[in-house]
XYZ file of N, CA and C in Angstrom:
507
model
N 37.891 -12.218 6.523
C 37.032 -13.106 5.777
C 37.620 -14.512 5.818
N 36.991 -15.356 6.103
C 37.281 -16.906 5.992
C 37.905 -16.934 4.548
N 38.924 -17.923 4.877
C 39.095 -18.677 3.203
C 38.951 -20.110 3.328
N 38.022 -20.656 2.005
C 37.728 -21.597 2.151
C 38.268 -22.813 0.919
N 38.974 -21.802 0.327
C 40.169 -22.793 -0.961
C 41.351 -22.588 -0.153
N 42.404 -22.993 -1.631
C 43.264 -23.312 -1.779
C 44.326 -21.824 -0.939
N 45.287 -23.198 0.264
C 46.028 -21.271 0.848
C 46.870 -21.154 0.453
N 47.539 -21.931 -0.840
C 48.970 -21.253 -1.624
C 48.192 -20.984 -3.273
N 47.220 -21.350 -3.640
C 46.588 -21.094 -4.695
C 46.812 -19.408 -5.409
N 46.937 -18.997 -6.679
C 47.149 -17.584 -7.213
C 45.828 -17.265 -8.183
N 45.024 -16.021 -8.130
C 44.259 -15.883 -9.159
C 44.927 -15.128 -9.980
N 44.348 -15.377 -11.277
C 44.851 -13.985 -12.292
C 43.700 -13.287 -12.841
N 42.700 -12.008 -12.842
C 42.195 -11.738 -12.935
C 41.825 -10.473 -14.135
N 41.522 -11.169 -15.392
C 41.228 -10.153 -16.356
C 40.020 -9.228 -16.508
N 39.979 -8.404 -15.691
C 38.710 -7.345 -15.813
C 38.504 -6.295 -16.427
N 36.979 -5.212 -16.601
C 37.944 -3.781 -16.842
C 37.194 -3.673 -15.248
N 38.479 -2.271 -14.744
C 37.569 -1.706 -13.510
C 36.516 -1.306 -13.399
N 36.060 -1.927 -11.940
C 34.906 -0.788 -11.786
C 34.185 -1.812 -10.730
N 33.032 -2.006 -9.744
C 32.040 -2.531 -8.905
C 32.254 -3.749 -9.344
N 32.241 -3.840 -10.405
C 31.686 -5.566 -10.705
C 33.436 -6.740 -10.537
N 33.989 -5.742 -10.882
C 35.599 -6.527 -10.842
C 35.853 -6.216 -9.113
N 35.551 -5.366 -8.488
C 35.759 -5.467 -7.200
C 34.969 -6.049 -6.065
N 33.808 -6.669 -6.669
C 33.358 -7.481 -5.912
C 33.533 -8.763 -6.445
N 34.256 -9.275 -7.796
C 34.760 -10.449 -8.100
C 35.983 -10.741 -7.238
N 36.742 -9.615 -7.313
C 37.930 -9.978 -6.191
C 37.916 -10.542 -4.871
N 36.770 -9.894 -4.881
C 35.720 -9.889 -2.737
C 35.845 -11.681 -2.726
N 34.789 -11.960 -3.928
C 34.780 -13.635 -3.877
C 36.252 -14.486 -3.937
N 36.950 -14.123 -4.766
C 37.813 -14.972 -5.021
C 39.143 -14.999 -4.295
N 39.435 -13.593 -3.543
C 40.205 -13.835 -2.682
C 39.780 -14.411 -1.211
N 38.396 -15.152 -1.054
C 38.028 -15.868 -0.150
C 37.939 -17.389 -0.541
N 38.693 -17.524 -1.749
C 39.318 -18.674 -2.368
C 40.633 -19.170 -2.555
N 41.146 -18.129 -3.102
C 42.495 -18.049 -3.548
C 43.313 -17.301 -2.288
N 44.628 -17.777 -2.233
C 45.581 -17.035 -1.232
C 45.932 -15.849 -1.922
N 46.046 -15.544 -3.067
C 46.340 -14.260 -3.755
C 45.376 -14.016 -4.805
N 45.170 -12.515 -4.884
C 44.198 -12.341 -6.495
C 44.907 -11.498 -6.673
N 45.368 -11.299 -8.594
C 46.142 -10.125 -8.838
C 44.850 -10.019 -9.998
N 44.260 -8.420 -10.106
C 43.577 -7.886 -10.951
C 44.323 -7.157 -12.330
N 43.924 -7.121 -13.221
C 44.637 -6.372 -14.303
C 43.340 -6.194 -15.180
N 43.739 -4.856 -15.878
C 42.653 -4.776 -17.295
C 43.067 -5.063 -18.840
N 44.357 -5.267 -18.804
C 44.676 -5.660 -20.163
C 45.201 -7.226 -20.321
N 44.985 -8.017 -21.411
C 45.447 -9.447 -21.417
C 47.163 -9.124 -21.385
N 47.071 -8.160 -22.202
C 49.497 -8.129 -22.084
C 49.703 -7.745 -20.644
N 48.890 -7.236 -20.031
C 49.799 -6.602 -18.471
C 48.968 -8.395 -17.856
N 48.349 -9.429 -17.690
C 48.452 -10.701 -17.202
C 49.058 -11.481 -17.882
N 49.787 -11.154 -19.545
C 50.787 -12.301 -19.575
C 52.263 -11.691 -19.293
N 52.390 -10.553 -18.520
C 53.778 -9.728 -17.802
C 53.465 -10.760 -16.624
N 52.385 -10.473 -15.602
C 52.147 -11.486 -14.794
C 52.440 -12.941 -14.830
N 52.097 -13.347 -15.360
C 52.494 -14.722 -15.861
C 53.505 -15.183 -15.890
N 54.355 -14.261 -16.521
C 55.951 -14.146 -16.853
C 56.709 -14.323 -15.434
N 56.214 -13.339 -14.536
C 57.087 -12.848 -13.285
C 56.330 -13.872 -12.050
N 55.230 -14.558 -12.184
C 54.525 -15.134 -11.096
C 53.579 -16.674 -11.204
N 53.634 -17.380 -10.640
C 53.034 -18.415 -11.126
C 51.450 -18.303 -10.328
N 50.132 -18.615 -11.143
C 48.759 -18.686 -10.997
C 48.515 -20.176 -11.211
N 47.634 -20.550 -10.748
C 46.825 -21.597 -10.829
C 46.001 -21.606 -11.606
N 45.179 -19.966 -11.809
C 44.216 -19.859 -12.901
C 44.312 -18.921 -13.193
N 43.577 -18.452 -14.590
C 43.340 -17.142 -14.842
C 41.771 -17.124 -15.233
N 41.161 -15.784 -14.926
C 40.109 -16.346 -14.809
C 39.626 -14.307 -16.172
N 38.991 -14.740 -16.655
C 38.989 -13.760 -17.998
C 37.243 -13.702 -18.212
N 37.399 -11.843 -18.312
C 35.820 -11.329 -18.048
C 35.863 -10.569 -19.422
N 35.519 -11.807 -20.670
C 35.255 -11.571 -21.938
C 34.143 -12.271 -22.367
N 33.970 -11.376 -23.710
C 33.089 -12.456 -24.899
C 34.047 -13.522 -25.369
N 33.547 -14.885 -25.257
C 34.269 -16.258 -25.491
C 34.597 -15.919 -26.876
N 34.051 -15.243 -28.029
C 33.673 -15.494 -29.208
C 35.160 -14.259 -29.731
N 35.626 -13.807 -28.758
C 36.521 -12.094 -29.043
C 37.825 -12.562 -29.905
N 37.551 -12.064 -31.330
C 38.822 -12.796 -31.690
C 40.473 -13.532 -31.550
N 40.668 -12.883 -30.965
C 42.577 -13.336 -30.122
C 42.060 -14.252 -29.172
N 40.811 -14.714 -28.603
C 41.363 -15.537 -27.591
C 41.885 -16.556 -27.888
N 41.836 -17.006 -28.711
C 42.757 -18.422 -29.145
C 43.928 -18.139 -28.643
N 44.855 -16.889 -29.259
C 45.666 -16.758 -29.484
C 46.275 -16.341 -27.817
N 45.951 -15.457 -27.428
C 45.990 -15.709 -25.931
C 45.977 -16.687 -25.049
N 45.576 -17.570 -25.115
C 45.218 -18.934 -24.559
C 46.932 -19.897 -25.006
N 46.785 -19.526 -25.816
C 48.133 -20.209 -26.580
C 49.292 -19.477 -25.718
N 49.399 -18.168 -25.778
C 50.492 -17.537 -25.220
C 50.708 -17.715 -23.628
N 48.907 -17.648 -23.277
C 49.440 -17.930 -21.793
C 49.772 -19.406 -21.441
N 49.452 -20.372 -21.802
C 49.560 -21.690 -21.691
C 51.197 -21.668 -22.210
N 51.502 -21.188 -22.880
C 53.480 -21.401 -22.911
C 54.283 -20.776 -22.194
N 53.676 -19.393 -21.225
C 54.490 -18.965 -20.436
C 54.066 -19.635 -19.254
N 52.503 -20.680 -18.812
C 52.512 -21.611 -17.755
C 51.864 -22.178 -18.529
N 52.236 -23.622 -18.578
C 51.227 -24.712 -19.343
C 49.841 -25.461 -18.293
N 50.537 -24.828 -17.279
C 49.276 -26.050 -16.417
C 48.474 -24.666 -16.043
N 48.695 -23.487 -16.350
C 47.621 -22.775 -16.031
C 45.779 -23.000 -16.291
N 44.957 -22.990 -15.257
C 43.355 -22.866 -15.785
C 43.185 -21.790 -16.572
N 42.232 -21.631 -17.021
C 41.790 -20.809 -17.714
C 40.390 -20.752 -17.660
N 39.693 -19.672 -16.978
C 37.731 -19.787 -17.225
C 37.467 -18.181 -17.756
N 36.532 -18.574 -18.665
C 35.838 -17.053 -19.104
C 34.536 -16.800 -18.288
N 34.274 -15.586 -17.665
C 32.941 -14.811 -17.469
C 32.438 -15.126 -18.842
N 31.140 -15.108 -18.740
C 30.462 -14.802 -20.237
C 29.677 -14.230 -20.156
N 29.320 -13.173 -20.905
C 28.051 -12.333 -20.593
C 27.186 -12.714 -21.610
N 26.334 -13.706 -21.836
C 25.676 -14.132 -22.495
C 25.592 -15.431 -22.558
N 24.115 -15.633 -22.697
C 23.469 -16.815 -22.390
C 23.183 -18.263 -23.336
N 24.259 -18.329 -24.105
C 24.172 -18.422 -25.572
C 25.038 -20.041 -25.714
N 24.563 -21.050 -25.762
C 25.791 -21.805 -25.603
C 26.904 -22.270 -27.112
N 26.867 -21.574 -27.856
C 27.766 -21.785 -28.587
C 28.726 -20.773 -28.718
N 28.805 -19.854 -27.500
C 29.627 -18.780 -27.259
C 30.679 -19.854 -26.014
N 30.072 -20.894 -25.426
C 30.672 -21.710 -24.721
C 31.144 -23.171 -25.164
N 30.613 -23.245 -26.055
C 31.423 -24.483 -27.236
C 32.711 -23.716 -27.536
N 32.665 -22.420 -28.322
C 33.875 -21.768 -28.865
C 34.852 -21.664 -27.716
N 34.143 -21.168 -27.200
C 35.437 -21.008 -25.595
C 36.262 -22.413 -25.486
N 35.360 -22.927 -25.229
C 35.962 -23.930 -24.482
C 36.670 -25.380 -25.896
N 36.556 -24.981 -27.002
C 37.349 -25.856 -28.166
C 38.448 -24.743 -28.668
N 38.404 -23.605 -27.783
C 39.821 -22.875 -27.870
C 40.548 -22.930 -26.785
N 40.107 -23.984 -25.946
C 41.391 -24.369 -24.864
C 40.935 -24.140 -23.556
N 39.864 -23.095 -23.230
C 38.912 -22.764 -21.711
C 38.930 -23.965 -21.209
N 39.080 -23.689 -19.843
C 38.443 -24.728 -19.212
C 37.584 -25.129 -18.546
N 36.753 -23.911 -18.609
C 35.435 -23.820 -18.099
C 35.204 -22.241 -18.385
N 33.533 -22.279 -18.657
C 32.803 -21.202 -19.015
C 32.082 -20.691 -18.170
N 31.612 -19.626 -17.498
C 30.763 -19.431 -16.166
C 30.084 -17.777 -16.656
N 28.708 -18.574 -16.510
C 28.321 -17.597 -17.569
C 27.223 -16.650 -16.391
N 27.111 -15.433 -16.803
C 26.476 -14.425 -15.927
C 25.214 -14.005 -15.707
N 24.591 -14.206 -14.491
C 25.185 -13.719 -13.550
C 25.028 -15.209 -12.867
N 26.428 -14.788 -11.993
C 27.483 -16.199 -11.375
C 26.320 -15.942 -9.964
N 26.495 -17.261 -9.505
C 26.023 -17.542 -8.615
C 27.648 -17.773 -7.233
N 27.191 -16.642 -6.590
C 28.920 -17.013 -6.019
C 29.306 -17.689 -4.830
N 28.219 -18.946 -4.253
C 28.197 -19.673 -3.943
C 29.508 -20.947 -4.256
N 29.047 -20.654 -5.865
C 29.611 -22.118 -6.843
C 30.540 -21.354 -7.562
N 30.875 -20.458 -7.346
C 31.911 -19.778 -8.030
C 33.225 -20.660 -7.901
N 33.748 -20.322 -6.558
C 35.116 -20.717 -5.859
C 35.157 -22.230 -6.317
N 34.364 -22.948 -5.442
C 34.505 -24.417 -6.013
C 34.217 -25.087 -7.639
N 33.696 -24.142 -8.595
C 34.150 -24.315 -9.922
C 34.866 -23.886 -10.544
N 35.812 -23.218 -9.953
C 37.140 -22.567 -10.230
C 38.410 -23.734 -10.213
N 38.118 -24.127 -8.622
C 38.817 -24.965 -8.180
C 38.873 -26.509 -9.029
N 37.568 -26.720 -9.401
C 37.197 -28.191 -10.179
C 38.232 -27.882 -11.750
N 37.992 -26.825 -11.926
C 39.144 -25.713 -13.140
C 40.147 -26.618 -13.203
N 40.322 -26.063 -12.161
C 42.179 -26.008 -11.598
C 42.702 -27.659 -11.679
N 41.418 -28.303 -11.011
C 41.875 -29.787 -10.656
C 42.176 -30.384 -12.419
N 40.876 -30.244 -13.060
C 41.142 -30.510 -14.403
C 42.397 -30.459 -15.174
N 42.730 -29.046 -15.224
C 44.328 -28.706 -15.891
C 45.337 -29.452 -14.830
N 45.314 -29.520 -14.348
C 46.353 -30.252 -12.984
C 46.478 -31.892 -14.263
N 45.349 -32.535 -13.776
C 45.261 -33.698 -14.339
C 45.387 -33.975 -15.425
N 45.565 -32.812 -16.891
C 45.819 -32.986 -17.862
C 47.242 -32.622 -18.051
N 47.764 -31.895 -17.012
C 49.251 -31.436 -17.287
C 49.961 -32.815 -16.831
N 49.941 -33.015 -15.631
C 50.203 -34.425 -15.287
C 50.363 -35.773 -16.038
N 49.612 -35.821 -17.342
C 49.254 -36.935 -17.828
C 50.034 -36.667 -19.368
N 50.179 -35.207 -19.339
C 51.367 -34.656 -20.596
C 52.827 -35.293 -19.833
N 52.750 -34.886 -18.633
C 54.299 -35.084 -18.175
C 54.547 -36.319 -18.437
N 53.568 -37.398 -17.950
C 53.770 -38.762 -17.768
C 53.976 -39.679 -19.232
N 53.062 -38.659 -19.848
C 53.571 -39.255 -21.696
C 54.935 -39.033 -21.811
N 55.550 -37.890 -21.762
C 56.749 -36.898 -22.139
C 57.652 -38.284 -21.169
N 57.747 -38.355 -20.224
C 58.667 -39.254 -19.577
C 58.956 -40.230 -19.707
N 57.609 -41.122 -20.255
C 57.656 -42.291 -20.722
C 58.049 -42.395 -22.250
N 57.825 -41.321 -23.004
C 58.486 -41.227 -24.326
C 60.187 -41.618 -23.723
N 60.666 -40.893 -23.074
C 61.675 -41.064 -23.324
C 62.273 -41.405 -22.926
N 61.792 -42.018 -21.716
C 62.597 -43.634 -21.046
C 62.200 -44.869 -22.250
N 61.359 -44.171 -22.990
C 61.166 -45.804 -24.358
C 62.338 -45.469 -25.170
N 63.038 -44.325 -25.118
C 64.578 -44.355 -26.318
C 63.686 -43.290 -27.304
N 62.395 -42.957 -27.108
C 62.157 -42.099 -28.299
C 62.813 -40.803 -28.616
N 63.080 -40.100 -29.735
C 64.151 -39.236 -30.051
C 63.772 -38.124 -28.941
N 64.456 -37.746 -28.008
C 64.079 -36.238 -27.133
C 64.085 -35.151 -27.789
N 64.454 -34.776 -28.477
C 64.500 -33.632 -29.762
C 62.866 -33.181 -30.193
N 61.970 -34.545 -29.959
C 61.140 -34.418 -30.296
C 59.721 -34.230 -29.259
N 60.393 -33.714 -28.014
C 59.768 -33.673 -26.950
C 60.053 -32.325 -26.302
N 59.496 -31.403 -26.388
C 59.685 -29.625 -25.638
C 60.617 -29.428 -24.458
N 61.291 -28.742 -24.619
C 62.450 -27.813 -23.520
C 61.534 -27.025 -22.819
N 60.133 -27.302 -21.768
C 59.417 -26.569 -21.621
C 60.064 -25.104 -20.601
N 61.445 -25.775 -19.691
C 61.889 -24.911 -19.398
C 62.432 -23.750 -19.901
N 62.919 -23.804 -21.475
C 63.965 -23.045 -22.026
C 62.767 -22.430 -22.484
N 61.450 -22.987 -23.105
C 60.549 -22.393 -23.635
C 60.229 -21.304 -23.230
N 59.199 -21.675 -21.633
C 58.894 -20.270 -20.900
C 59.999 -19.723 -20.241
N 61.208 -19.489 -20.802
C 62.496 -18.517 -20.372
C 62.535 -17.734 -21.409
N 62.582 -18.128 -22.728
C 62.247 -17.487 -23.232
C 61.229 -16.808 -23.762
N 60.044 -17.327 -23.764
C 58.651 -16.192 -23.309
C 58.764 -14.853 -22.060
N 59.436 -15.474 -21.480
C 59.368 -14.341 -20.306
C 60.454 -13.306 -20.212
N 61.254 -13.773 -20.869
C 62.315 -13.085 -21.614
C 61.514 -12.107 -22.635
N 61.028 -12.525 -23.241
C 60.448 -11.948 -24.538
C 59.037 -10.603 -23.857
N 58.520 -11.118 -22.865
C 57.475 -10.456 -22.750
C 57.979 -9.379 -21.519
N 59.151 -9.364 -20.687
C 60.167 -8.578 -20.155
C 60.182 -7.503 -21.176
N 60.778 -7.885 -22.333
C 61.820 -6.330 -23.156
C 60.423 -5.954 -23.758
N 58.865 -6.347 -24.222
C 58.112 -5.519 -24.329
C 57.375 -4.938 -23.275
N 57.653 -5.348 -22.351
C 56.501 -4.308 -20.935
C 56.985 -2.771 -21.001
């Protein structure tokens, strides 16, 4: 199969099994240089831990309580990770919620998989450009003399997330 994204790009793929997650894979590994599938959010933030993604791409209701909280966890074990939800429903304040809990795009069903890959990718570019523009604050904080104490160890951070999510797997 041709690939027509990114050839060092990683998916992370939250599904449950079955036809519909294996023909999501079909698409996206004709995007991505790697797709790793999983059915539980803790076995993709083990992933996370051990591998770096570009995106993760999550086949939920936007509205499912923990995603906040997920979103949070995976964004500290990779901060520049994307993040897009499937949505099965046509509803747009199921895509307000998503996406004012940190999504970065909503792609709601049934996907047209044409525009799949390249709105994945527009994803990706987004978080890129917002991580970038964290770094560039963070640097310039503290070439101004501002206290560093008050600026994240993002390394020590996700060492210890991945540390942490190691001794529970």
């Amino acid at each position: 199969m041709e690939r027509r994204g990114d050839e060092t790009a990683r998916c992370l793929l939250v599904a449950r099994p079955g036809t519909y997650r294996d023909r999501l894979v079909k698409v996206l590994t004709s995007h991505f240089a790697h797709v790793q599938a999983v059915e539980r959010r803790y076995e993709s933030l083990v992933h996370l831990a051990l591998q770096r993604y570009a995106i993760a791409v999550l086949e939920e209701k936007p509205n499912e309580p923990h995603l906040p909280e997920y979103i949070d966890l995976a964004r500290t074990v990779q901060p520049s990770l994307a993040i897009a939800l499937l949505a099965s429903r046509l509803e747009i304040h199921h895509a307000i919620l998503a996406m004012r809990n940190g999504a970065d795009d909503v792609v709601f069903r049934p996907i047209i998989l044409s525009d799949f890959g390249p709105r994945l990718r527009g994803a990706i570019h987004r978080r890129e450009a917002i991580s970038e523009r964290m770094r560039r604050a963070a640097v310039a904080a503290t070439e101004s003399g501002v206290d560093r104490s008050l600026t994240p160890n993002w390394d020590a951070l996700i060492h210890t997330c991945r540390t942490r999510l190691l001794e529970h797997a």
